[in-house]
């Protein structure tokens, strides 16, 4: 094969002529062991040249595309790569500047801004190839509040004139040119806490007093931004996902959650579009924090309970919504909470792994955690099946209630440099560090590294000890580095962990902090500290090992091992036997085939609680108030549904099989007989009814017939009056408009008195905690 240094490598190129496989076998027999050893040593030496070491501390890493990326060093400046992270060049005019942030255009990733200390900033239209410098004297925008528009190039939104003591700002800033030196529109608005782009380009805002609303304006033409409050006060939380806007609202001494579903109401900025969320315990939340978590196709809310020692150390319960995002049922209790992060890891749509605190009611310093997996978006949970053998082929023995338990995101935030990891670019593959036993080991030296190629079942051990890991080139390259002690070696695989190879990436051992790569690059970035405590960045290039671009023959169909959300899903992904590189992200969903419905496709409806049985079945028993049948508001002749206690899990596609669908009924239609009975009984105290609806005339001789005739005439006049009124309303536009206006005002009043009608990273919100950043990205 031909081995060369990367074209951008500054050392002399080394070349080995290409040798055919047949001639290689002949040479093996002729050269002997000494020559083979020399040839192997030469190849190893050449391979060892495929890495570089930099004195860079990586504060942030952002990619414009698979080739171009930026590293911000807290003290040295900004670095740029154009070859997927193998070579890094210091942007000279940022030298020795304390860099704070990179902001890229969401539409054209080549348009960006770099921010440094003292308000200094640089702008580029060509992914950093050229930079325009601006001083910071006249730029009062807080760079941490800047939000590029999701669909319009160069347009951004932020807050200016901010007070760090109160964490509030006095100005909304917008600009249609993110590269202008100091030009941006200003709108004064007192004590702003947060601004975000709304779902259709509206500006959503939140003040320190809890006023939440929106502003609509043609920003490109410099139009005025006029605030329209949705909730005049008492909003303490705002989360925006791809499908929902979630509002935390304080009502008196209690808290409530309001949700709008953007699939049904794309604007999501009208008060009547917000429904109050309903939970099994009612609509008022206890005094605790909450977070919205990524769990397509439904909305999941985590309600956190803090320990007495710290508000960010505890556990919480997970509730999953219906398709509307309004009605929530309990999914799992006592999920681990640490540092405002939740141990809830997404594997695929509908597949999640969560860590449960088993000693939630008695722990003081150490939590006992057990890992569980769901295949139906939180409807059912089961333990992770441990592998039967370790990496050396020896049987794994365990007594008691055994399972495989893996560290979640809280471990990474806590400094263990590892967590359970899965990505859509490498579909179905999951990596994790943990142990086989009854509970999870906190000591990383007692853990091993595990992998699943089938979205969480089964598992195999792929490395002794804990590690941090990364997939490069959309899964073509897997790299693992130990996090226990110091090391100079990595393990890598080109066949998704089937075979592992060792490579020395540095002459001096390092303590590893992280391993990263570009989205589709063939290099990995290893970050850590050397023995003297200096920050190091080592880049390793694998391009010489992936010899050709993948073609159609290098991909295969992969089916989920079981039904997920009522369907078996077929994906296209790279064969493990192909040593090719992915030119683009081709692993995608090919089709979904519905499965027959089973208990796994159902969950208990609101106001029902679950009773589980060992065989995997369950029953739903009413635990709340029996809903009226028919409901209070039941338009005559219209259908309504009576729950059997079950509901299909949101997004589930199963067909046939087990059926717990609600019973369809029709709202009763009032008959003329029943109307006559009502009027008569109101006029006569002695009237009574029979099963046939007949009316007994009152005592007193022949007066009953006369009064009945009078009543009949009155009824006829009322009916005629109603018919004429309806015709007038629907035929005369002015009258109809007035009537509908009255109706709208009545609805609005009802919404204010009760619930409002209508309809991919966490934000943790604490009640009555002014020090908490509502939009802070903590979760």
XYZ file of C-alpha atoms in Angstrom:
779
model
C 0.000 0.000 0.000
C 0.985 3.633 -0.378
C 1.623 5.371 2.933
C 2.119 9.126 2.913
C 1.992 11.935 5.363
C -0.946 14.268 5.143
C -0.372 16.846 2.359
C -0.171 19.572 4.992
C 2.484 17.787 7.036
C 5.739 19.764 7.078
C 8.104 16.795 7.382
C 9.508 14.988 4.309
C 7.098 12.587 2.640
C 7.833 8.868 2.982
C 6.581 6.527 0.277
C 6.325 2.761 0.060
C 5.588 1.393 -3.362
C 2.340 -0.463 -3.844
C 2.797 -4.240 -3.714
C 0.207 -6.725 -4.915
C -1.100 -9.304 -2.447
C 0.246 -12.222 -4.544
C 3.761 -10.809 -4.691
C 3.641 -10.100 -0.977
C 3.007 -13.799 -0.199
C 5.976 -14.770 -2.418
C 8.217 -12.222 -0.701
C 7.230 -13.567 2.729
C 8.572 -16.994 1.812
C 11.785 -15.587 0.343
C 12.715 -12.811 2.739
C 12.322 -14.733 5.949
C 11.405 -13.579 9.409
C 14.133 -10.944 9.696
C 13.004 -9.108 6.597
C 9.341 -9.330 7.621
C 10.220 -7.913 11.029
C 12.102 -5.038 9.401
C 9.222 -4.340 7.021
C 6.698 -4.391 9.893
C 8.900 -2.062 11.933
C 9.112 0.343 8.988
C 5.324 0.397 8.656
C 4.980 1.057 12.419
C 7.458 3.923 12.233
C 5.596 5.430 9.312
C 2.297 5.035 11.166
C 3.789 6.768 14.161
C 4.350 9.874 12.041
C 0.567 10.220 11.574
C 0.080 12.327 14.697
C 0.944 15.851 15.848
C 1.150 17.489 19.257
C 0.120 21.084 20.041
C 0.366 23.206 23.189
C -3.331 24.099 23.053
C -5.962 24.161 25.780
C -9.330 23.457 24.154
C -11.996 25.660 25.714
C -14.393 25.148 22.798
C -14.429 23.327 19.468
C -16.777 24.390 16.662
C -17.046 23.056 13.112
C -18.078 24.969 10.016
C -18.095 21.703 8.042
C -16.252 18.384 8.103
C -12.957 20.068 7.200
C -12.990 23.555 8.719
C -13.100 24.025 12.465
C -12.113 26.445 15.230
C -10.571 25.961 18.673
C -10.656 28.721 21.268
C -7.751 28.690 23.736
C -8.488 30.733 26.889
C -5.091 32.475 26.740
C -3.422 31.909 23.363
C -6.191 32.880 20.929
C -8.176 31.181 18.162
C -6.910 28.266 16.046
C -8.261 27.094 12.686
C -8.046 23.827 10.745
C -8.906 23.114 7.119
C -8.194 19.355 7.123
C -10.596 17.910 9.696
C -8.487 18.798 12.694
C -5.107 17.298 11.832
C -3.284 20.639 11.362
C -4.093 23.733 13.445
C -2.976 27.293 12.709
C -3.149 30.236 15.107
C -5.153 33.113 13.670
C -2.428 35.708 14.057
C -4.595 38.708 14.836
C -6.128 36.803 17.778
C -2.755 35.933 19.327
C -2.730 36.115 23.138
C -6.350 37.305 23.223
C -8.649 35.633 25.728
C -11.289 34.223 23.376
C -14.850 33.686 24.588
C -17.132 32.449 21.813
C -17.638 31.486 18.168
C -21.042 32.227 16.598
C -21.872 30.745 13.197
C -24.721 31.491 10.849
C -27.300 28.698 10.995
C -27.936 28.975 7.245
C -24.451 29.588 5.870
C -21.974 27.977 8.231
C -19.189 29.899 6.518
C -20.450 33.163 8.033
C -19.242 33.602 11.606
C -18.152 35.932 14.397
C -15.303 35.422 16.888
C -15.442 37.201 20.260
C -12.555 38.021 22.568
C -11.864 39.962 25.752
C -12.636 43.664 25.929
C -15.443 43.386 23.393
C -13.043 42.603 20.549
C -14.547 40.666 17.692
C -13.757 39.359 14.251
C -16.154 38.595 11.392
C -15.766 36.375 8.346
C -17.808 35.399 5.310
C -15.465 32.606 4.188
C -15.211 30.304 7.231
C -12.309 32.241 8.711
C -10.047 32.358 5.661
C -10.135 36.152 6.020
C -11.155 38.079 9.123
C -12.368 41.635 9.628
C -11.508 43.114 13.025
C -13.794 45.362 15.094
C -12.909 47.023 18.370
C -15.289 46.585 21.252
C -15.775 50.147 22.436
C -19.204 50.595 20.846
C -20.573 47.050 21.084
C -22.725 46.684 24.193
C -24.344 43.333 23.341
C -23.759 40.433 25.752
C -22.209 37.816 23.460
C -23.693 34.983 25.527
C -27.199 36.141 24.572
C -26.640 36.303 20.799
C -28.859 33.911 18.827
C -28.463 33.549 15.030
C -31.779 33.295 13.210
C -32.701 29.652 12.507
C -33.683 30.268 8.858
C -32.476 33.716 7.759
C -28.805 34.229 7.005
C -26.803 36.877 8.935
C -29.725 37.880 11.138
C -29.119 37.713 14.873
C -30.807 38.594 18.143
C -29.374 39.411 21.558
C -29.544 41.578 24.667
C -27.507 44.687 25.448
C -26.883 47.096 28.332
C -26.807 44.264 30.846
C -26.322 44.336 34.616
C -24.289 41.381 35.865
C -25.459 41.919 39.453
C -29.138 41.438 38.564
C -28.592 39.218 35.488
C -30.936 41.469 33.536
C -30.597 43.638 30.432
C -32.329 46.808 29.304
C -32.163 46.485 25.513
C -33.176 43.988 22.827
C -30.630 44.075 20.016
C -31.271 42.821 16.478
C -29.227 43.064 13.320
C -29.671 41.988 9.720
C -25.908 41.968 9.195
C -23.872 40.063 11.737
C -20.683 41.448 10.178
C -21.424 45.147 10.575
C -19.008 46.939 12.874
C -21.511 48.253 15.385
C -24.842 48.520 13.586
C -27.776 46.914 15.331
C -31.311 47.914 16.168
C -32.149 48.694 19.782
C -35.435 48.371 21.623
C -35.518 49.398 25.269
C -37.386 47.067 27.584
C -36.837 47.034 31.322
C -35.218 44.134 33.200
C -35.045 41.569 30.408
C -34.053 38.101 31.488
C -34.061 36.254 28.173
C -34.827 36.633 24.454
C -35.162 33.818 21.907
C -36.275 33.400 18.319
C -39.824 32.122 18.173
C -40.917 29.280 15.905
C -41.769 31.584 12.991
C -39.211 34.320 13.491
C -41.084 36.089 16.269
C -39.027 37.299 19.214
C -39.984 35.675 22.494
C -38.973 37.572 25.627
C -39.005 36.991 29.389
C -38.493 39.645 32.054
C -37.264 39.416 35.633
C -40.833 39.985 36.832
C -41.998 36.986 34.840
C -43.653 38.801 31.932
C -43.558 36.509 28.905
C -44.612 37.610 25.452
C -43.593 38.101 21.860
C -42.703 40.807 19.394
C -43.472 40.819 15.698
C -41.640 43.083 13.289
C -40.119 43.173 9.835
C -36.586 43.483 11.167
C -35.040 43.629 7.714
C -36.859 46.908 7.063
C -36.087 48.332 10.485
C -39.642 48.092 11.766
C -40.515 48.778 15.373
C -40.611 45.915 17.873
C -43.843 46.155 19.846
C -44.151 43.777 22.814
C -47.347 41.757 23.169
C -47.566 40.054 26.595
C -48.923 36.508 26.659
C -48.504 35.977 30.396
C -48.280 39.415 32.069
C -46.349 38.089 35.062
C -45.185 35.093 37.111
C -43.431 33.096 34.350
C -40.254 31.527 35.742
C -39.256 29.111 32.958
C -39.171 29.043 29.160
C -38.069 26.093 27.009
C -38.318 25.843 23.222
C -37.967 22.492 21.455
C -38.562 21.471 17.861
C -42.193 20.641 18.642
C -43.152 22.470 21.827
C -42.883 25.694 23.802
C -43.049 25.015 27.534
C -43.833 27.713 30.097
C -43.362 27.452 33.861
C -45.915 29.659 35.582
C -46.488 30.574 39.249
C -50.095 30.885 40.345
C -50.293 32.051 43.948
C -48.232 29.597 45.951
C -48.334 26.883 43.305
C -46.649 26.306 39.966
C -48.182 25.238 36.666
C -46.862 24.159 33.276
C -48.343 25.506 30.038
C -47.529 23.933 26.663
C -48.150 24.793 23.036
C -47.686 22.179 20.311
C -45.978 23.750 17.292
C -47.236 21.001 14.982
C -50.789 22.163 15.622
C -50.127 25.883 16.097
C -46.931 26.774 14.191
C -46.811 30.345 15.471
C -47.068 29.299 19.127
C -47.260 32.918 20.307
C -50.977 33.388 20.973
C -52.241 33.023 24.540
C -55.150 30.802 23.509
C -52.677 28.287 22.042
C -51.319 27.322 25.483
C -52.819 24.389 27.381
C -52.120 23.751 31.030
C -50.307 20.440 31.415
C -52.046 17.742 33.434
C -50.208 15.207 35.614
C -51.404 12.170 37.580
C -51.274 14.265 40.750
C -53.218 17.138 39.160
C -52.112 20.343 37.497
C -50.260 22.145 40.300
C -46.588 21.247 40.623
C -44.855 20.748 43.953
C -42.150 23.264 44.896
C -39.274 21.778 42.925
C -37.291 22.191 39.730
C -38.220 20.824 36.330
C -36.585 20.256 32.970
C -37.695 19.366 29.463
C -35.727 16.499 27.945
C -35.202 15.239 24.404
C -37.592 12.338 23.837
C -39.197 12.485 20.413
C -41.944 11.860 19.475
C -43.493 13.122 22.724
C -42.597 15.721 25.332
C -40.909 14.541 28.521
C -40.813 16.573 31.713
C -38.411 15.831 34.548
C -39.592 17.011 37.962
C -36.574 17.095 40.256
C -36.384 16.578 44.009
C -33.238 17.969 45.659
C -31.504 16.459 48.650
C -31.202 18.384 51.899
C -27.475 18.907 51.268
C -27.727 20.567 47.855
C -30.494 21.607 45.490
C -28.607 20.170 42.513
C -28.012 16.749 44.041
C -30.975 14.455 44.209
C -33.418 12.655 41.990
C -36.630 13.225 40.111
C -39.550 11.617 38.312
C -39.960 11.482 34.544
C -43.367 12.132 32.978
C -44.150 11.448 29.312
C -46.851 13.270 27.380
C -49.376 12.283 24.775
C -49.023 13.485 21.174
C -50.408 16.894 22.136
C -47.819 17.408 24.874
C -50.591 18.111 27.390
C -51.583 14.961 29.280
C -48.638 13.431 31.190
C -48.241 10.018 32.773
C -45.473 8.769 35.060
C -42.661 6.993 33.182
C -39.974 6.386 35.836
C -39.442 7.465 39.430
C -36.189 8.435 41.157
C -33.963 9.198 38.147
C -30.528 10.503 39.113
C -29.975 14.277 39.237
C -26.520 15.815 39.744
C -25.130 19.288 38.962
C -28.490 20.116 37.341
C -27.943 17.284 34.847
C -30.216 14.244 34.517
C -29.024 10.695 33.761
C -31.319 10.295 30.762
C -29.531 9.186 27.583
C -31.165 9.022 24.148
C -30.119 6.096 21.915
C -32.727 6.260 19.133
C -36.185 7.784 18.879
C -38.127 5.899 21.556
C -35.013 4.205 23.034
C -33.499 5.697 26.198
C -31.243 4.608 29.058
C -31.771 6.088 32.526
C -30.109 5.637 35.910
C -32.435 5.006 38.843
C -31.558 5.946 42.447
C -32.492 2.822 44.418
C -31.707 4.331 47.862
C -33.428 7.642 47.168
C -34.961 7.741 50.640
C -31.823 7.046 52.665
C -28.643 8.074 50.866
C -26.345 10.648 52.455
C -23.231 10.784 50.302
C -23.379 7.794 47.945
C -26.236 6.956 45.639
C -26.899 3.384 44.555
C -27.691 3.577 40.843
C -29.139 0.966 38.504
C -29.391 1.368 34.734
C -32.598 0.663 32.798
C -33.541 0.816 29.116
C -36.856 1.543 27.403
C -37.828 0.568 23.873
C -41.174 2.347 23.844
C -40.393 5.916 24.853
C -40.669 5.357 28.568
C -43.711 3.104 28.634
C -41.779 0.063 29.937
C -38.315 -0.257 31.461
C -35.995 -3.249 31.831
C -32.450 -3.810 33.070
C -29.536 -3.958 30.637
C -28.613 -7.575 29.912
C -24.925 -8.039 30.826
C -22.511 -9.837 28.479
C -21.814 -13.481 29.245
C -18.028 -13.170 28.788
C -15.394 -10.509 29.389
C -12.913 -9.240 26.808
C -10.620 -12.203 27.514
C -13.376 -14.748 26.907
C -13.818 -15.614 30.574
C -17.363 -16.081 31.923
C -18.784 -13.139 33.879
C -20.262 -14.306 37.162
C -22.561 -12.261 39.344
C -24.861 -13.016 42.269
C -28.050 -11.316 43.309
C -30.044 -8.956 41.096
C -27.478 -8.597 38.316
C -27.448 -6.213 35.419
C -25.149 -4.017 33.374
C -24.996 -0.496 34.798
C -23.465 2.450 32.924
C -22.362 5.942 33.894
C -24.529 8.746 32.557
C -23.955 12.386 31.769
C -23.662 13.253 35.465
C -20.411 11.259 35.593
C -18.914 13.360 32.810
C -19.929 16.612 34.478
C -18.539 15.261 37.741
C -15.085 14.841 36.189
C -14.953 11.180 35.133
C -14.468 12.104 31.430
C -16.917 9.452 30.271
C -20.628 8.825 29.806
C -22.996 6.621 27.825
C -22.719 7.787 24.238
C -24.744 7.287 21.069
C -25.124 9.459 17.987
C -27.425 9.493 14.967
C -24.386 9.484 12.674
C -23.526 5.938 13.861
C -26.979 4.450 14.114
C -27.571 1.654 16.613
C -24.110 1.729 18.232
C -23.874 2.607 21.932
C -20.736 2.983 24.069
C -20.663 3.068 27.851
C -18.461 2.637 30.915
C -19.776 0.712 33.881
C -19.875 -2.680 35.531
C -21.870 -5.865 35.938
C -23.449 -6.178 39.373
C -26.339 -5.047 41.495
C -25.490 -1.314 41.351
C -23.124 1.045 39.517
C -19.566 1.439 40.808
C -18.509 5.045 41.444
C -14.828 4.096 41.277
C -13.965 4.226 37.564
C -11.018 1.859 38.122
C -13.544 -0.885 38.908
C -15.421 -0.322 35.643
C -14.939 -1.551 32.086
C -15.925 -0.283 28.641
C -18.927 -1.858 26.897
C -20.492 -1.595 23.482
C -23.752 -2.545 21.794
C -24.248 -2.683 18.013
C -28.010 -3.173 18.328
C -29.219 -0.062 20.154
C -28.737 -1.333 23.688
C -29.171 -5.128 23.579
C -26.982 -7.198 23.670
C -23.714 -5.822 25.075
C -20.076 -6.884 24.911
C -16.981 -5.771 26.767
C -14.527 -4.050 24.398
C -11.906 -2.703 26.804
C -10.551 -3.439 30.248
C -11.089 -0.428 32.495
C -12.819 2.883 31.919
C -12.249 4.969 28.818
C -13.395 7.918 26.789
C -14.287 7.294 23.153
C -15.236 8.825 19.843
C -16.557 7.814 16.429
C -14.878 9.505 13.464
C -15.971 9.607 9.819
C -19.582 8.709 10.646
C -18.570 5.533 12.481
C -15.823 4.259 10.169
C -13.280 4.830 12.965
C -13.724 4.019 16.657
C -11.106 5.335 19.106
C -10.890 4.543 22.838
C -8.435 5.980 25.375
C -8.162 4.959 29.012
C -9.225 7.500 31.635
C -7.534 5.638 34.479
C -4.084 7.133 35.133
C -1.829 8.265 32.302
C -1.287 6.664 28.923
C 0.523 7.072 25.625
C -1.656 4.626 23.675
C -5.076 4.505 22.094
C -7.169 1.579 20.931
C -8.799 1.964 17.544
C -11.081 -0.138 15.365
C -12.145 0.084 11.738
C -14.915 -2.521 12.083
C -17.015 -1.154 14.953
C -15.091 -2.913 17.699
C -14.843 -6.384 16.155
C -11.033 -6.101 16.079
C -8.939 -3.626 18.075
C -5.496 -2.206 17.360
C -3.064 -0.353 19.621
C -1.361 2.858 18.530
C 1.142 5.047 20.413
C 0.056 8.644 19.893
C 2.622 10.404 22.072
C 6.114 9.861 23.417
C 5.185 11.179 26.861
C 2.186 9.842 28.770
C -0.847 12.046 29.282
C -3.919 12.232 31.495
C -6.814 12.142 29.025
C -9.705 14.585 29.284
C -11.607 14.021 26.041
C -11.525 12.632 22.502
C -13.350 14.447 19.675
C -13.525 14.607 15.887
C -15.132 16.569 13.088
C -18.538 15.349 11.822
C -17.095 13.403 8.885
C -13.353 13.783 9.288
C -10.739 11.045 9.380
C -8.747 12.557 12.260
C -9.361 12.453 16.009
C -8.377 15.051 18.600
C -7.042 13.810 21.951
C -7.056 16.390 24.753
C -5.281 16.105 28.069
C -2.371 17.114 30.289
C 1.208 15.855 30.295
C 3.149 14.875 33.404
C 4.035 18.520 34.110
C 0.396 19.607 34.014
C 0.642 21.419 30.674
C -2.337 21.244 28.321
C -1.763 19.200 25.175
C -3.731 18.534 22.017
C -2.725 15.486 19.953
C -4.234 14.935 16.509
C -4.133 11.497 14.873
C -4.766 11.035 11.149
C -6.403 7.767 10.010
C -6.803 8.677 6.348
C -4.096 6.228 5.259
C -6.062 3.314 6.756
C -9.314 4.056 4.921
C -8.197 3.479 1.367
C -11.307 4.165 -0.722
C -14.626 5.948 -0.678
C -17.617 3.826 0.271
C -19.924 2.778 -2.554
C -23.408 1.268 -2.479
C -21.904 -2.201 -2.008
C -20.300 -1.078 1.257
C -23.651 -0.470 2.949
C -26.198 -2.883 4.343
C -29.680 -2.855 5.807
C -29.816 -2.923 9.578
C -33.075 -3.661 11.383
C -33.787 -2.752 14.970
C -33.621 -6.012 16.947
C -37.147 -5.565 18.250
C -40.170 -3.385 17.701
C -39.560 0.212 18.765
C -42.668 2.354 19.140
C -44.721 -0.311 17.430
C -42.540 -0.767 14.350
C -39.384 -2.444 13.131
C -37.186 0.187 11.545
C -34.740 -0.448 8.712
C -31.636 1.723 8.521
C -28.843 1.892 5.970
C -25.401 1.689 7.546
C -21.824 0.797 6.641
C -20.753 -2.859 6.663
C -18.232 -3.650 9.361
C -16.109 -5.526 6.818
C -15.682 -2.469 4.568
C -12.497 -0.474 5.163
C -13.823 2.553 3.313
C -14.520 6.105 4.379
C -17.950 7.700 4.372
C -17.993 10.700 2.066
C -21.314 11.902 3.469
C -23.648 10.803 6.235
C -25.564 8.028 4.458
C -26.824 6.020 7.427
C -30.511 6.798 7.396
C -33.985 5.416 7.935
C -35.135 3.331 4.972
C -38.545 2.153 6.149
C -40.746 1.344 9.142
C -42.833 -1.831 9.276
C -45.691 -1.800 11.856
C -45.791 -4.590 14.446
C -48.877 -6.121 16.085
C -49.804 -4.191 19.222
C -48.707 -5.673 22.571
C -48.603 -4.394 26.122
C -45.353 -2.607 25.200
C -47.356 -0.230 22.985
C -49.728 0.918 25.711
C -49.474 2.910 28.920
C -51.937 3.910 31.608
C -54.094 6.915 30.832
C -54.281 10.030 32.983
C -55.904 9.330 36.386
C -55.007 5.616 36.149
C -52.142 3.862 37.905
C -50.190 0.818 36.771
C -50.095 -2.607 38.395
C -47.347 -4.722 36.799
C -47.229 -8.517 36.613
C -44.170 -10.780 36.205
C -45.160 -11.924 32.713
C -44.840 -8.407 31.314
C -48.547 -7.588 31.396
C -50.148 -4.888 33.512
C -53.489 -3.413 34.421
C -54.532 0.211 34.734
C -56.658 1.018 37.764
C -58.520 4.269 38.242
C -56.783 6.354 40.873
C -58.440 9.724 40.361
C -61.892 11.156 39.910
C -64.162 9.266 37.528
C -64.766 11.528 34.525
C -68.452 12.209 33.778
C -70.052 10.113 31.050
C -71.062 11.916 28.894
C -68.698 14.844 29.548
C -70.081 18.156 30.783
C -69.545 19.847 27.412
C -70.925 17.382 24.899
C -72.356 18.867 21.672
C -75.490 16.912 20.737
C -74.802 14.236 18.157
C -71.007 14.665 18.324
C -68.756 11.705 19.193
C -66.799 11.422 22.429
C -64.545 8.724 23.828
C -64.501 6.872 27.150
C -61.091 5.587 28.201
C -60.590 1.952 29.160
C -57.724 3.124 31.345
C -55.073 2.751 28.644
C -53.695 4.953 25.899
C -51.303 4.206 23.060
C -47.819 5.605 23.604
C -47.209 8.828 21.682
C -45.766 8.131 18.249
C -46.489 4.401 18.386
C -47.191 2.836 14.969
C -48.431 -0.654 15.925
C -51.436 -2.118 14.135
C -53.807 -4.897 15.150
C -52.995 -7.181 18.056
C -53.883 -6.055 21.580
C -56.556 -3.341 21.465
C -57.234 -0.957 24.338
C -58.695 1.835 22.218
C -61.180 4.092 23.977
C -64.873 3.376 23.482
C -66.530 5.714 21.005
C -69.925 7.126 22.055
C -72.257 9.834 20.825
C -73.412 12.853 22.791
C -77.153 12.530 23.535
C -79.658 14.535 21.477
C -82.423 16.221 23.478
C -85.901 15.087 22.258
C -89.088 17.176 22.189
C -90.605 14.925 24.838
C -87.796 15.470 27.256
C -87.935 19.227 26.592
C -91.685 19.270 27.356
C -91.043 17.299 30.543
C -88.426 19.793 31.677
C -90.693 22.767 31.171
C -93.677 21.094 32.789
C -91.765 19.929 35.815
C -90.477 23.457 36.298
C -94.054 24.805 36.320
C -95.658 22.040 38.401
C -94.210 20.857 41.654
C -96.229 17.633 41.655
C -95.199 16.355 38.215
C -93.280 13.102 37.868
C -91.890 10.927 35.063
C -92.118 7.351 34.033
C -89.560 5.230 32.259
C -91.294 6.081 28.998
C -90.955 9.801 29.521
C -94.720 10.357 30.025
C -95.852 13.271 32.131
C -98.554 12.928 34.825
C -100.849 15.955 34.739
C -101.123 17.949 37.972
C -104.197 17.440 40.170
C -107.024 19.944 40.015
C -109.383 19.043 37.174
C -109.160 20.364 33.653
C -106.665 23.127 34.249
C -103.824 20.842 33.213
C -104.758 20.770 29.552
C -104.892 24.569 29.303
C -101.525 25.072 30.920
C -100.018 22.380 28.671
C -101.234 24.241 25.584
C -99.738 27.491 26.848
C -96.414 25.778 27.474
C -96.439 24.249 23.985
C -97.004 27.688 22.433
C -94.147 29.156 24.479
C -91.826 26.364 23.365
C -92.715 26.912 19.702
C -92.062 30.662 19.995
C -88.678 30.067 21.630
C -87.641 27.615 18.922
C -88.683 30.020 16.158
C -86.776 32.867 17.850
C -83.613 30.739 18.076
C -83.810 29.723 14.414
C -84.282 33.317 13.267
C -81.363 34.441 15.463
C -79.015 31.814 14.043
C -79.944 32.759 10.471
C -79.301 36.444 11.192
C -75.924 35.765 12.788
C -74.641 33.669 9.900
C -76.156 35.739 7.103
C -75.270 39.260 8.267
C -71.480 39.751 8.460
C -71.561 42.704 10.863
C -73.790 40.885 13.335
C -71.722 37.710 13.086
C -68.514 39.659 13.763
C -69.977 41.257 16.889
C -71.271 37.944 18.206
C -67.944 36.191 17.581
C -66.154 39.058 19.311
C -68.313 38.565 22.393
C -67.641 34.829 22.288
C -63.881 35.420 21.990
C -63.918 37.729 25.003
C -65.823 35.151 27.015
C -63.284 32.484 26.007
C -60.386 34.763 26.899
C -61.890 35.436 30.320
C -62.372 31.733 30.839
C -58.775 31.097 29.813
C -57.483 33.585 32.354
C -59.579 32.035 35.082
C -58.657 28.471 34.203
C -56.433 26.869 31.588
C -55.588 28.607 28.351
C -57.285 26.916 25.451
C -55.720 25.887 22.220
C -52.694 24.387 21.659
C -32.649 18.724 20.661
C -30.731 20.373 25.432
C -32.334 20.911 28.453
C -32.943 23.854 30.762
C -33.419 23.369 34.483
C -35.748 25.731 36.351
C -36.069 26.137 40.088
C -39.077 27.771 41.718
C -38.446 30.953 43.699
C -34.754 30.938 42.863
C -33.629 34.239 41.386
C -30.060 32.987 41.053
C -30.993 30.333 38.518
C -30.666 31.145 34.840
C -33.979 30.181 33.228
C -32.458 29.614 29.883
C -29.132 28.426 31.080
C -28.399 25.233 29.186
C -27.471 23.504 32.390
C -29.501 20.497 31.354
